[in-house]
Amino acid sequence: MSDAASPKSSASPQPSAGRIERRFRELAQTGELGLVAYITAGDPSLEATEKIVLAAAEAGADVIELGVPFSDPVADGPTIQRAIERALRAGTTLAGVLGLVARLRARTQVPLVLFSYFNPLLQMGLETFAEAAAAAGADGVLATDLTPEEAEDYRAAMRAHGLDTIFLAAPTSTDARLEKIAAVSSGFLYLISRTGVTGAREALPEDLPELARRVRRFTKLPLAVGFGISAPAHVSVLGGIADAAVVGSALVAEVEKASHAEQAAENVAGLIRLLKRAARQGISRRTERPT
Amino acid sequence: MTSPTPSIASPVPDSRGRYGPYGGRYVPETLVAPLEELERAYAEACADPAFHAGLDALLHDFAGRPTPLQFASRLTERLGGPRIYLKREDLLHTGAHKINNCLGQGLLAVRMGKKRVIAETGAGQHGVATATVAARLGLSCTVYMGTEDMERQRLNVFRMRLLGAEVVGVDAGSRTLKDAINEAMRDWVTNVRTSHYLLGSVLGAHPYPQIVRDFQKIIGEEAREQILRAEKRLPDHLYACVGGGSNSIGLFHAFLGDAGVKMVGIEAGGRGKSLGEHAARLGAAHGFTGARPGVLQGTYTYVLQTADGQIAPTHSISAGLDYPAIGPEHAWLADLGRAEYTSVTDEEAIDAARTLARIEGIIPALESAHAVAGLIQRAPRMKNSEIVILNVSGRGDKDMETLSRYV
């Protein structure tokens, strides 16, 4: 296994592992809620995604999740389903997304997480994928339909190339499962706020604070909460509960509304600034910091 | 019960739902706890004589089991080869084998305190069976169906609605079975605490392939007893069509330990061998392209896909076979060489449906007609002393519109 000290890793301009951790450490120091921005890669083209991601990072997104389009996205609601369809129609492939990561890494140091269903990674070959993703400058990977039990080979491959493995925790996860999930996660832990698919909702679930406290009993990793987070009001509330908010469908909807890439980038940046402002203000200040 | 435990069947699946390398549980985290709950509830039900008694009574009185094993004398004479027996699952209530599994899972849902069942359907037979069982057991029912399938199986849509089920059209992707399963999974992940996902084939995440197989294996258990009574010996060949693979595994399973019994699964050869024109997941040896092991909808198995790992469109005249993946246990049986998989084209299936109708007075479902076509091709090469059991998994009433365009 290679690590940061090995000649192979030190050959790349910057060791990729650690960008996520460093960003969360900085956020913890200021007590500011982080913002994880999900964008479907290739929607409506990889060139557009490049502009959108750079604008999102510039506007203050702390981590970017690049969605790898997959034909059968069972965990996604209608907004992201449509984005994935647009991306696939544009001919987006996993190899293409990795090319995008490399172009982005040349221009920004924002942490980049690849958010994929498992099959495209498996078909590329887990080792080939991990090597290419690390070389391109990705920091972590999340496979939506991969649980710790099925992830042994995957984790070994990602770890060997210094990629963080982010796993999902859900409201239905038992304590025993949370322990397992925490044990295999690195970078941060992604808590699904509610049972259901991705997509904007009116309000946050009432049992979310309790759920987040339960997850914290099993991990010291930063906790990012997603699914249904779309508005500044959600972000304000999350300040006392999580380390970061994941916003996906609301940003993807901005891309969908736009008539060209520059406008999409502007719309996304605008919403991110709004959300970051909510994250920096008032009750967004963390009241109970994890120790 | 019936036969001694077939040796090959006992080690599969393992505790993680693996059939050799295939199967497993690839789902978003939200669904893991409910799958574990289902696994526990199923184990408890299996150990509870009252569950078996309740299921047996429904299978007998409501569904119409046992189904006959009919000697097809005229088809036997026509093909001039082996002695052909038909396992008449088409005579079951709702017209197909699907009700065997629906009654079992329906009772499981009741045991788990779920008030609602969700189902996907391709040909509509599983949807109709689910709607029927939901009505019988007092559960509410939502069925997802691709809009292309709703068009070609309109009668079944009416039947489901008459039975009180909500039928939701799915307009995504290829608008067929695969997309209906995606939407059913999205419903389940949302309503997971109150609803049971009544999956209709030996697909999906563990424990579904095992549960569905176990509720369908009665087909082979009955057939094995019936053929031993009729012929005083085991058959030489079993024939069944394979979409997800529930009727075929149902027929095969009781015979897996009988080394002399050859098993043939017939996939949909559609209208061509290139990707998108067929649903022959195990057809690589016959020149069908695009199938590789991969993960789709919870399980690792042979999947028709692009080089890039996107699931490919499929084609079959039969909605019930029009699906890009095959049940993981079939993938394993294929690798082991324990079962053989081949395919017939749309046209061959139509011809076979016509033949069975005119010679035996049985209009088979287009799915089952694939098995008939497979047998018609191979029967002339078999000896008169050989015995075949073919599973007529469903009846063709639902296919009248499609058939009327050809007859």
XYZ file of C-alpha atoms in Angstrom:
698
model
C 0.000 0.000 0.000
C 1.323 3.443 -0.831
C 1.073 6.305 1.607
C 1.868 9.998 1.615
C 5.553 9.301 2.182
C 6.000 6.941 -0.743
C 7.809 8.244 -3.825
C 4.754 7.530 -5.995
C 2.449 9.807 -4.009
C 4.983 12.560 -3.513
C 5.366 12.747 -7.284
C 1.866 14.255 -7.575
C 1.705 18.009 -6.941
C -0.112 17.529 -3.653
C -1.076 14.405 -1.732
C -4.776 14.034 -2.423
C -5.727 12.511 0.930
C -6.220 15.214 3.450
C -7.948 17.983 1.510
C -11.301 16.950 2.975
C -9.919 16.607 6.478
C -8.139 19.957 6.277
C -11.246 21.737 5.090
C -13.352 20.342 7.914
C -10.635 21.235 10.421
C -10.707 24.842 9.214
C -14.496 24.891 9.462
C -14.383 23.496 12.990
C -11.979 26.249 14.022
C -14.380 28.969 12.934
C -17.480 27.049 14.049
C -18.922 27.468 10.607
C -21.253 24.959 8.978
C -19.700 23.530 5.840
C -21.473 23.322 2.521
C -21.131 20.244 0.348
C -22.378 20.979 -3.151
C -23.557 18.122 -5.372
C -23.465 18.633 -9.131
C -24.260 15.966 -11.717
C -21.187 15.739 -13.945
C -21.949 16.187 -17.628
C -25.244 18.000 -17.097
C -25.684 19.344 -19.673
C -22.017 18.833 -20.724
C -18.654 18.282 -19.026
C -17.539 21.735 -20.191
C -20.554 23.274 -18.455
C -19.880 21.272 -15.297
C -16.321 22.595 -15.228
C -17.574 26.189 -15.232
C -20.281 25.390 -12.667
C -17.918 23.682 -10.238
C -15.329 26.458 -10.435
C -18.060 29.019 -9.762
C -19.392 26.923 -6.881
C -15.954 26.668 -5.299
C -15.385 30.386 -5.786
C -18.758 31.123 -4.151
C -17.756 29.199 -1.046
C -18.689 25.551 -1.464
C -16.441 23.654 0.941
C -16.608 20.273 -0.784
C -17.831 19.418 -4.274
C -19.546 16.126 -4.941
C -19.403 15.241 -8.612
C -22.261 12.916 -9.501
C -21.241 10.189 -11.950
C -24.279 9.556 -14.147
C -25.775 6.053 -14.033
C -28.712 4.761 -16.038
C -30.603 3.399 -13.025
C -30.297 5.847 -10.140
C -32.579 4.189 -7.563
C -31.648 6.573 -4.753
C -32.402 9.737 -6.705
C -35.556 11.769 -7.022
C -36.892 13.343 -10.225
C -34.599 16.408 -10.328
C -31.353 14.459 -10.265
C -32.841 11.710 -12.466
C -33.437 14.322 -15.149
C -29.914 15.687 -14.740
C -28.480 12.199 -15.125
C -30.533 11.647 -18.269
C -29.183 14.895 -19.729
C -25.630 13.886 -18.824
C -25.987 10.452 -20.386
C -27.526 11.922 -23.516
C -24.460 14.127 -23.756
C -22.343 10.970 -23.762
C -20.849 11.395 -20.291
C -18.739 8.458 -19.108
C -16.819 7.760 -15.919
C -13.568 8.215 -17.849
C -14.859 11.595 -19.011
C -15.692 12.593 -15.437
C -12.159 11.683 -14.346
C -10.834 13.914 -17.107
C -12.990 16.699 -15.713
C -11.549 16.099 -12.235
C -8.039 16.538 -13.620
C -8.979 19.808 -15.342
C -10.651 21.085 -12.181
C -7.702 20.116 -10.018
C -5.422 22.215 -12.158
C -7.519 25.249 -11.257
C -8.882 24.758 -7.739
C -7.925 23.141 -4.437
C -11.551 22.537 -3.387
C -12.024 18.963 -2.112
C -13.602 16.796 -4.822
C -15.665 13.702 -4.049
C -16.903 11.332 -6.739
C -20.479 10.329 -6.041
C -21.392 7.247 -8.045
C -23.468 4.129 -8.176
C -21.296 1.042 -7.863
C -21.598 -0.535 -11.320
C -19.669 2.061 -13.363
C -16.767 1.827 -10.871
C -16.878 -1.962 -10.978
C -16.871 -2.052 -14.774
C -13.862 0.236 -14.997
C -12.165 -2.037 -12.467
C -11.833 -0.878 -8.866
C -8.031 -0.730 -8.992
C -7.952 1.070 -12.348
C -10.601 3.503 -11.155
C -8.873 4.250 -7.861
C -5.542 4.854 -9.525
C -7.060 7.128 -12.177
C -9.221 9.032 -9.693
C -6.272 9.671 -7.377
C -4.045 10.682 -10.274
C -6.722 13.105 -11.486
C -6.838 14.723 -8.071
C -10.042 13.384 -6.522
C -10.104 13.239 -2.729
C -12.846 10.772 -1.917
C -15.481 8.437 -3.284
C -19.028 7.648 -2.262
C -20.821 4.683 -3.849
C -24.534 5.081 -3.192
C -25.490 1.425 -3.361
C -22.455 0.025 -1.598
C -22.650 -0.818 2.104
C -19.705 -1.749 4.363
C -20.511 -5.463 4.046
C -19.923 -5.503 0.279
C -17.106 -2.967 0.253
C -13.977 -4.922 1.212
C -12.252 -4.899 -2.209
C -13.454 -1.401 -2.900
C -12.043 -0.011 0.327
C -8.720 -1.718 -0.181
C -8.415 -0.216 -3.671
C -9.445 3.298 -2.594
C -7.216 3.262 0.473
C -4.235 2.097 -1.536
C -4.519 5.283 -3.565
C -5.198 7.618 -0.674
C -8.861 8.193 -1.482
C -11.309 8.774 1.345
C -14.226 6.338 1.446
C -17.421 8.086 2.405
C -20.353 5.892 3.393
C -23.993 6.686 4.014
C -25.773 6.416 7.350
C -29.567 6.410 7.376
C -32.421 6.956 9.815
C -33.096 3.222 9.593
C -29.500 2.279 10.480
C -29.303 0.388 13.754
C -26.583 1.193 16.297
C -24.750 -1.949 15.215
C -24.761 -0.732 11.622
C -23.678 2.798 12.578
C -20.667 1.271 14.303
C -19.780 -0.663 11.131
C -20.301 2.388 8.923
C -18.160 4.577 11.163
C -15.392 1.989 11.140
C -15.038 2.029 7.345
C -15.643 5.743 6.679
C -12.993 8.368 6.213
C -13.115 12.050 5.272
C -16.644 12.572 6.547
C -19.778 10.623 7.191
C -22.838 11.323 5.070
C -26.043 11.157 7.068
C -29.249 10.748 5.064
C -31.724 13.027 6.829
C -34.832 11.009 6.038
C -36.078 7.823 4.436
C -36.560 8.545 0.770
C -34.805 9.674 -2.364
C -32.868 12.857 -3.090
C -34.864 16.007 -3.701
C -35.969 19.279 -2.136
C -38.425 19.177 0.776
C -40.254 21.834 2.785
C -38.814 21.150 6.225
C -36.196 19.066 7.946
C -37.395 15.964 9.773
C -38.099 16.578 13.457
C -36.065 13.617 14.615
C -32.912 14.792 12.806
C -31.125 16.235 15.892
C -31.639 12.995 17.784
C -30.476 10.979 14.786
C -27.339 13.095 14.434
C -26.559 12.703 18.144
C -26.947 8.950 17.799
C -24.505 8.875 14.864
C -21.988 11.018 16.777
C -21.801 8.363 19.471
C -20.029 6.152 16.936
C -17.724 8.540 15.114
C -15.505 11.548 15.489
C -15.617 12.165 11.746
C -17.344 15.293 10.493
C -21.024 14.727 9.835
C -22.580 15.978 6.603
C -26.364 15.869 6.397
C -28.108 15.556 3.058
C -31.361 14.631 1.257
C -33.985 17.344 1.246
C -31.668 20.253 2.159
C -32.425 23.068 -0.255
C -33.001 26.394 1.494
C -31.090 28.854 3.708
C -33.562 28.100 6.511
C -32.545 24.428 6.478
C -28.899 25.390 6.610
C -29.464 27.744 9.538
C -31.082 24.998 11.566
C -28.372 22.478 10.719
C -25.685 24.616 12.319
C -26.240 23.097 15.730
C -26.628 19.593 14.414
C -24.116 18.810 11.688
C -20.691 19.862 10.427
C -21.903 20.326 6.883
C -25.041 20.454 4.804
C -25.186 18.621 1.485
C -27.193 20.458 -1.130
C -27.875 18.652 -4.377
C -31.237 18.819 -6.095
C -31.648 22.545 -5.416
C -28.359 23.259 -7.226
C -29.162 20.823 -10.017
C -32.502 22.601 -10.467
C -30.569 25.852 -10.992
C -28.565 24.162 -13.729
C -31.763 22.842 -15.295
C -33.357 26.312 -15.348
C -30.397 27.977 -17.002
C -30.243 28.376 -20.751
C -26.436 28.249 -21.034
C -23.399 27.206 -19.007
C -22.431 30.711 -17.807
C -25.921 31.299 -16.519
C -25.955 27.892 -14.814
C -22.649 28.732 -13.121
C -23.991 32.102 -12.026
C -27.244 30.614 -10.678
C -25.433 27.907 -8.753
C -22.925 30.385 -7.332
C -25.791 32.668 -6.306
C -27.566 29.940 -4.369
C -24.318 28.818 -2.739
C -23.573 32.358 -1.553
C -27.076 32.520 -0.088
C -26.636 29.198 1.670
C -23.165 30.084 2.918
C -24.468 33.344 4.320
C -27.079 31.378 6.252
C -24.331 29.039 7.392
C -22.198 31.890 8.712
C -24.947 33.799 10.458
C -26.856 33.666 13.713
C -27.976 30.291 14.864
C -25.839 28.582 12.294
C -22.976 28.964 14.793
C -22.428 25.589 16.257
C -23.890 25.317 19.754
C -22.590 21.855 20.539
C -19.273 21.139 19.022
C -18.178 17.533 18.778
C -15.283 16.828 21.058
C -42.431 -32.578 2.198
C -40.838 -34.244 -0.825
C -37.356 -35.105 -2.043
C -34.134 -35.368 -0.051
C -32.282 -32.059 0.069
C -30.525 -31.628 -3.272
C -26.822 -31.440 -2.559
C -26.061 -28.469 -4.777
C -28.864 -26.404 -3.315
C -27.834 -26.564 0.300
C -24.735 -24.346 0.210
C -26.416 -21.561 -1.735
C -27.001 -18.849 -0.884
C -24.473 -18.342 1.897
C -25.259 -16.124 4.868
C -24.510 -13.039 2.771
C -26.844 -14.069 0.007
C -24.123 -15.253 -2.387
C -24.581 -17.904 -5.033
C -20.952 -18.515 -5.812
C -19.746 -15.002 -6.686
C -23.266 -13.767 -7.547
C -26.009 -12.181 -5.489
C -25.263 -10.138 -2.384
C -26.872 -6.942 -1.212
C -26.106 -3.707 -3.085
C -28.543 -1.106 -1.840
C -28.535 2.366 -0.345
C -28.017 2.176 3.410
C -31.646 3.077 4.147
C -32.763 -0.300 2.790
C -30.332 -2.485 4.731
C -32.262 -2.539 8.003
C -35.552 -3.443 6.267
C -33.802 -6.207 4.332
C -32.394 -7.538 7.580
C -35.867 -7.320 9.108
C -37.278 -9.258 6.168
C -34.571 -11.877 6.540
C -35.420 -12.332 10.223
C -39.168 -12.397 9.617
C -38.696 -14.990 6.888
C -36.536 -17.217 9.096
C -39.121 -17.011 11.863
C -41.952 -17.758 9.452
C -40.087 -20.771 8.077
C -39.833 -22.176 11.594
C -43.512 -21.559 12.335
C -45.870 -24.417 11.394
C -48.804 -21.991 11.492
C -47.223 -19.952 8.681
C -46.863 -23.030 6.486
C -50.397 -24.162 7.289
C -51.786 -20.750 6.378
C -49.814 -20.619 3.150
C -50.705 -24.186 2.168
C -54.396 -23.466 2.716
C -54.286 -20.353 0.523
C -52.283 -22.123 -2.173
C -54.815 -24.935 -2.208
C -58.145 -23.167 -1.760
C -57.470 -19.727 -3.223
C -54.782 -20.266 -5.866
C -55.751 -23.764 -6.976
C -52.701 -25.889 -6.152
C -51.591 -28.489 -6.911
C -51.498 -27.765 -10.628
C -51.719 -30.717 -13.012
C -48.785 -32.294 -14.767
C -50.415 -33.017 -18.094
C -49.094 -35.475 -20.639
C -49.108 -33.517 -23.913
C -49.904 -36.451 -26.176
C -50.495 -34.513 -29.373
C -47.419 -32.297 -29.021
C -45.408 -35.434 -28.236
C -46.740 -37.062 -31.408
C -46.213 -33.964 -33.518
C -42.594 -33.444 -32.509
C -41.821 -37.152 -32.775
C -39.240 -36.977 -30.005
C -39.506 -37.275 -26.234
C -42.586 -37.771 -24.070
C -43.639 -34.228 -23.138
C -45.339 -33.263 -19.910
C -46.658 -29.783 -19.240
C -46.641 -28.338 -15.724
C -49.835 -26.318 -15.839
C -49.030 -23.197 -13.770
C -51.208 -21.343 -16.267
C -54.233 -22.864 -14.534
C -53.559 -21.044 -11.274
C -55.754 -18.209 -10.082
C -54.661 -15.003 -11.884
C -53.175 -17.076 -14.691
C -49.515 -17.580 -13.826
C -47.060 -18.949 -11.290
C -46.603 -15.469 -9.822
C -49.309 -16.011 -7.208
C -47.211 -18.661 -5.403
C -44.693 -16.014 -4.376
C -47.294 -13.295 -3.783
C -49.201 -15.402 -1.273
C -45.997 -16.223 0.584
C -44.736 -12.656 0.697
C -48.224 -11.315 1.396
C -48.401 -13.433 4.532
C -44.899 -12.272 5.458
C -46.014 -8.655 5.089
C -48.916 -9.324 7.434
C -46.547 -10.997 9.924
C -44.291 -7.934 9.822
C -47.251 -5.659 10.485
C -46.987 -3.884 7.137
C -50.270 -2.494 5.861
C -49.184 -1.798 2.337
C -47.393 -3.673 -0.411
C -45.486 -2.233 -3.365
C -44.796 -4.198 -6.524
C -43.265 -3.790 -9.949
C -44.634 -5.546 -12.956
C -43.533 -6.191 -16.522
C -46.128 -8.379 -18.205
C -48.598 -7.428 -15.520
C -48.884 -10.953 -14.150
C -46.946 -10.202 -10.977
C -48.880 -6.961 -10.566
C -52.195 -8.744 -10.933
C -51.124 -11.491 -8.522
C -49.961 -8.891 -5.987
C -53.160 -6.879 -6.325
C -55.161 -10.079 -5.895
C -53.308 -11.185 -2.782
C -53.459 -7.664 -1.339
C -57.234 -7.704 -1.768
C -57.493 -11.151 -0.199
C -55.327 -10.169 2.796
C -56.695 -6.654 3.248
C -53.504 -4.789 2.326
C -53.322 -1.660 0.234
C -51.323 -2.034 -2.954
C -49.360 0.147 -5.361
C -48.005 -1.339 -8.584
C -45.360 0.334 -10.766
C -45.423 -0.470 -14.449
C -43.507 0.941 -17.389
C -45.740 2.896 -19.737
C -44.643 0.782 -22.706
C -45.710 -2.319 -20.801
C -49.008 -0.666 -19.811
C -49.664 -0.265 -23.495
C -48.869 -3.835 -24.496
C -50.563 -5.412 -21.450
C -53.576 -3.133 -21.128
C -55.910 -5.834 -19.890
C -53.749 -6.467 -16.862
C -53.824 -2.775 -15.993
C -57.627 -2.934 -15.910
C -57.522 -6.067 -13.789
C -55.208 -4.507 -11.203
C -57.390 -1.423 -10.927
C -60.526 -3.551 -10.604
C -58.824 -5.348 -7.722
C -58.334 -2.024 -5.961
C -54.658 -1.499 -6.647
C -53.142 1.826 -7.621
C -51.216 1.411 -10.885
C -48.505 4.008 -11.423
C -47.069 4.394 -14.918
C -43.284 4.810 -15.119
C -42.096 6.984 -17.962
C -38.364 6.841 -17.252
C -35.657 5.036 -19.200
C -36.924 2.229 -21.408
C -40.383 2.417 -19.769
C -40.350 -1.315 -19.024
C -39.749 -3.689 -16.108
C -36.309 -2.344 -15.117
C -37.669 1.162 -14.740
C -40.694 -0.101 -12.821
C -38.313 -1.755 -10.343
C -36.348 1.513 -9.926
C -39.548 3.360 -9.109
C -40.776 0.630 -6.748
C -37.436 0.817 -4.929
C -37.791 4.602 -4.623
C -41.266 4.160 -3.134
C -39.949 1.526 -0.748
C -36.987 3.604 0.405
C -39.466 6.404 1.162
C -42.181 4.338 2.875
C -39.956 1.661 4.265
C -41.454 1.630 7.743
C -45.020 0.981 6.613
C -44.656 -0.886 3.321
C -43.333 -4.216 2.160
C -41.741 -4.416 -1.273
C -43.255 -7.523 -2.825
C -40.590 -8.245 -5.429
C -41.810 -10.621 -8.095
C -38.765 -12.490 -9.288
C -35.535 -14.073 -8.064
C -33.819 -10.694 -8.353
C -32.851 -7.847 -6.108
C -30.881 -7.755 -2.895
C -30.581 -10.682 -0.499
C -32.858 -12.213 0.787
C -35.233 -11.678 -2.158
C -33.720 -14.201 -4.594
C -33.900 -16.841 -1.886
C -37.386 -15.994 -0.622
C -38.903 -15.888 -4.092
C -37.196 -19.159 -5.053
C -38.437 -20.835 -1.885
C -42.020 -19.766 -2.555
C -41.740 -20.966 -6.167
C -39.932 -24.250 -5.602
C -43.304 -25.910 -5.007
C -43.595 -26.079 -8.817
C -40.717 -28.545 -9.065
C -41.603 -30.376 -5.869
C -45.058 -31.151 -7.218
C -43.751 -31.957 -10.688
C -41.161 -34.346 -9.263
C -43.806 -36.305 -7.350
C -46.190 -36.229 -10.280
C -43.690 -37.532 -12.820
C -42.537 -40.280 -10.456
C -46.161 -41.352 -10.141
C -46.848 -41.147 -13.893
C -43.610 -42.552 -15.300
C -42.020 -44.237 -12.283
C -38.838 -42.326 -13.030
C -37.330 -38.853 -13.129
C -37.459 -36.756 -16.302
C -34.440 -36.282 -18.580
C -35.047 -32.600 -19.337
C -36.706 -29.591 -17.762
C -37.684 -26.588 -19.901
C -38.697 -23.152 -18.670
C -38.422 -19.559 -19.829
C -36.122 -17.175 -17.942
C -36.774 -13.481 -17.430
C -35.678 -12.767 -13.871
C -35.989 -16.498 -13.501
C -38.633 -17.310 -10.888
C -40.701 -19.924 -12.758
C -37.576 -21.674 -14.006
C -35.828 -21.787 -10.636
C -39.178 -22.886 -9.213
C -39.220 -25.862 -11.565
C -35.485 -26.613 -11.407
C -34.867 -26.415 -7.713
C -36.297 -29.740 -6.564
C -34.261 -31.492 -9.273
C -30.876 -29.856 -8.658
C -29.631 -32.895 -6.777
C -30.780 -35.292 -9.492
C -27.660 -35.447 -11.635
C -29.411 -37.099 -14.586
C -31.955 -34.316 -15.010
C -30.821 -31.728 -17.564
C -32.210 -28.229 -17.163
C -32.709 -25.722 -19.936
C -33.644 -22.097 -19.424
C -34.887 -20.179 -22.453
C -34.120 -16.476 -22.622
C -35.580 -13.878 -24.954
C -33.556 -13.742 -28.186
C -35.696 -10.826 -29.321
C -35.031 -9.642 -32.865
C -31.236 -9.678 -33.110
C -27.962 -10.431 -31.399
C -26.594 -6.936 -30.892
C -27.018 -5.037 -27.653
C -30.506 -3.580 -27.356
C -32.172 -6.177 -29.576
C -32.461 -9.037 -27.077
C -32.581 -10.044 -23.421
C -30.176 -13.011 -23.593
C -28.007 -12.330 -20.555
C -26.374 -15.741 -20.745
C -26.241 -15.850 -24.552
C -22.603 -14.904 -25.157
C -21.804 -18.427 -26.400
C -24.527 -17.989 -29.038
C -23.230 -14.645 -30.221
C -25.402 -12.288 -28.163
C -23.393 -9.265 -27.098
C -23.321 -6.984 -24.102
C -23.638 -9.194 -21.022
C -21.037 -9.051 -18.253
C -21.235 -9.538 -14.507
C -22.234 -6.318 -12.817
C -24.508 -4.810 -10.204
C -28.084 -3.881 -10.964
C -30.932 -3.266 -8.532
C -29.302 -4.847 -5.536
C -27.594 -7.906 -6.932
C -24.379 -8.945 -8.665
C -25.143 -11.028 -11.734
C -24.931 -11.087 -15.524
C -26.187 -7.742 -16.783
C -26.627 -6.393 -20.294
C -24.610 -3.199 -20.259
C -22.367 -0.878 -22.197
C -18.573 -0.961 -21.867
C -18.970 2.034 -19.574
C -21.250 0.240 -17.102
C -24.539 1.833 -18.135
C -27.419 -0.624 -18.195
C -28.426 -1.317 -21.785
C -31.888 -1.284 -23.290
C -33.344 -4.710 -24.037
C -35.959 -6.000 -26.413
C -38.426 -8.854 -26.247
C -41.932 -9.274 -27.561
C -42.647 -10.654 -24.127
C -42.752 -7.984 -21.425
C -41.992 -10.532 -18.707
C -38.640 -11.466 -20.271
C -37.660 -7.936 -21.273
C -35.103 -7.297 -18.519
C -31.323 -6.729 -18.593
C -30.305 -8.933 -15.633
C -30.863 -12.536 -14.633
C -31.393 -13.928 -11.131
C -28.039 -14.574 -9.407
C -28.746 -18.260 -8.789
C -29.194 -18.777 -12.547
C -25.874 -17.026 -13.165
C -24.268 -19.503 -10.789
C -26.023 -22.542 -12.299
C -24.846 -21.372 -15.720
C -21.221 -21.001 -14.567
C -21.373 -24.435 -12.953
C -22.849 -25.913 -16.111
C -25.658 -27.377 -13.996
C -28.267 -25.660 -16.134
C -28.006 -24.689 -19.773
C -29.317 -21.411 -21.137
C -30.354 -20.741 -24.678
C -32.759 -18.429 -26.438
C -35.413 -18.168 -29.117
C -36.506 -15.183 -31.165
C -39.741 -13.206 -30.952
C -40.999 -14.963 -34.080
C -40.171 -18.411 -32.820
C -42.055 -17.670 -29.615
C -45.121 -16.498 -31.538
C -45.036 -19.635 -33.701
C -44.739 -21.805 -30.628
C -47.702 -20.094 -28.978
C -49.751 -20.848 -32.101
C -48.584 -24.450 -32.176
C -49.440 -25.117 -28.545
C -52.837 -23.446 -28.998
C -53.760 -25.541 -32.027
C -52.274 -28.849 -30.979
C -52.913 -28.910 -27.249
C -55.684 -26.360 -26.788
C -53.518 -24.245 -24.515
C -52.735 -20.610 -25.285
C -49.520 -19.959 -23.374
C -48.264 -16.600 -22.205
C -45.660 -15.247 -24.625
C -43.088 -15.788 -21.876
C -43.952 -19.495 -21.602
C -44.111 -19.721 -25.383
C -40.337 -19.134 -25.377
C -39.895 -22.402 -23.467
C -42.196 -24.177 -25.910
C -40.180 -22.817 -28.838
C -36.944 -23.973 -27.258
C -38.338 -27.464 -26.899
C -39.717 -27.509 -30.441
C -36.190 -26.812 -31.716
C -34.534 -29.565 -29.732
C -37.185 -32.264 -29.458
C -36.433 -33.818 -32.861
C -32.930 -34.651 -31.637
C -34.196 -36.471 -28.548
C -35.087 -40.161 -28.237
C -38.677 -41.387 -27.893
C -37.755 -42.881 -24.552
C -36.756 -39.520 -23.080
C -39.061 -37.516 -20.838
C -39.408 -33.726 -20.764
C -41.234 -31.499 -18.299
C -42.011 -28.028 -19.619
C -43.336 -25.324 -17.341
C -46.311 -23.501 -18.839
C -45.736 -20.650 -16.410
C -48.695 -18.558 -17.503
C -51.613 -18.294 -19.866
C -51.796 -16.059 -22.887
C -55.017 -14.140 -22.248
C -52.999 -11.016 -21.496
C -51.200 -11.296 -24.846
C -54.247 -11.321 -27.113
C -53.527 -7.877 -28.527
C -49.957 -8.776 -29.401
C -50.902 -12.204 -30.734
C -53.749 -10.812 -32.831
C -51.201 -8.885 -34.869
C -49.543 -12.143 -35.909
C -52.332 -14.711 -36.185
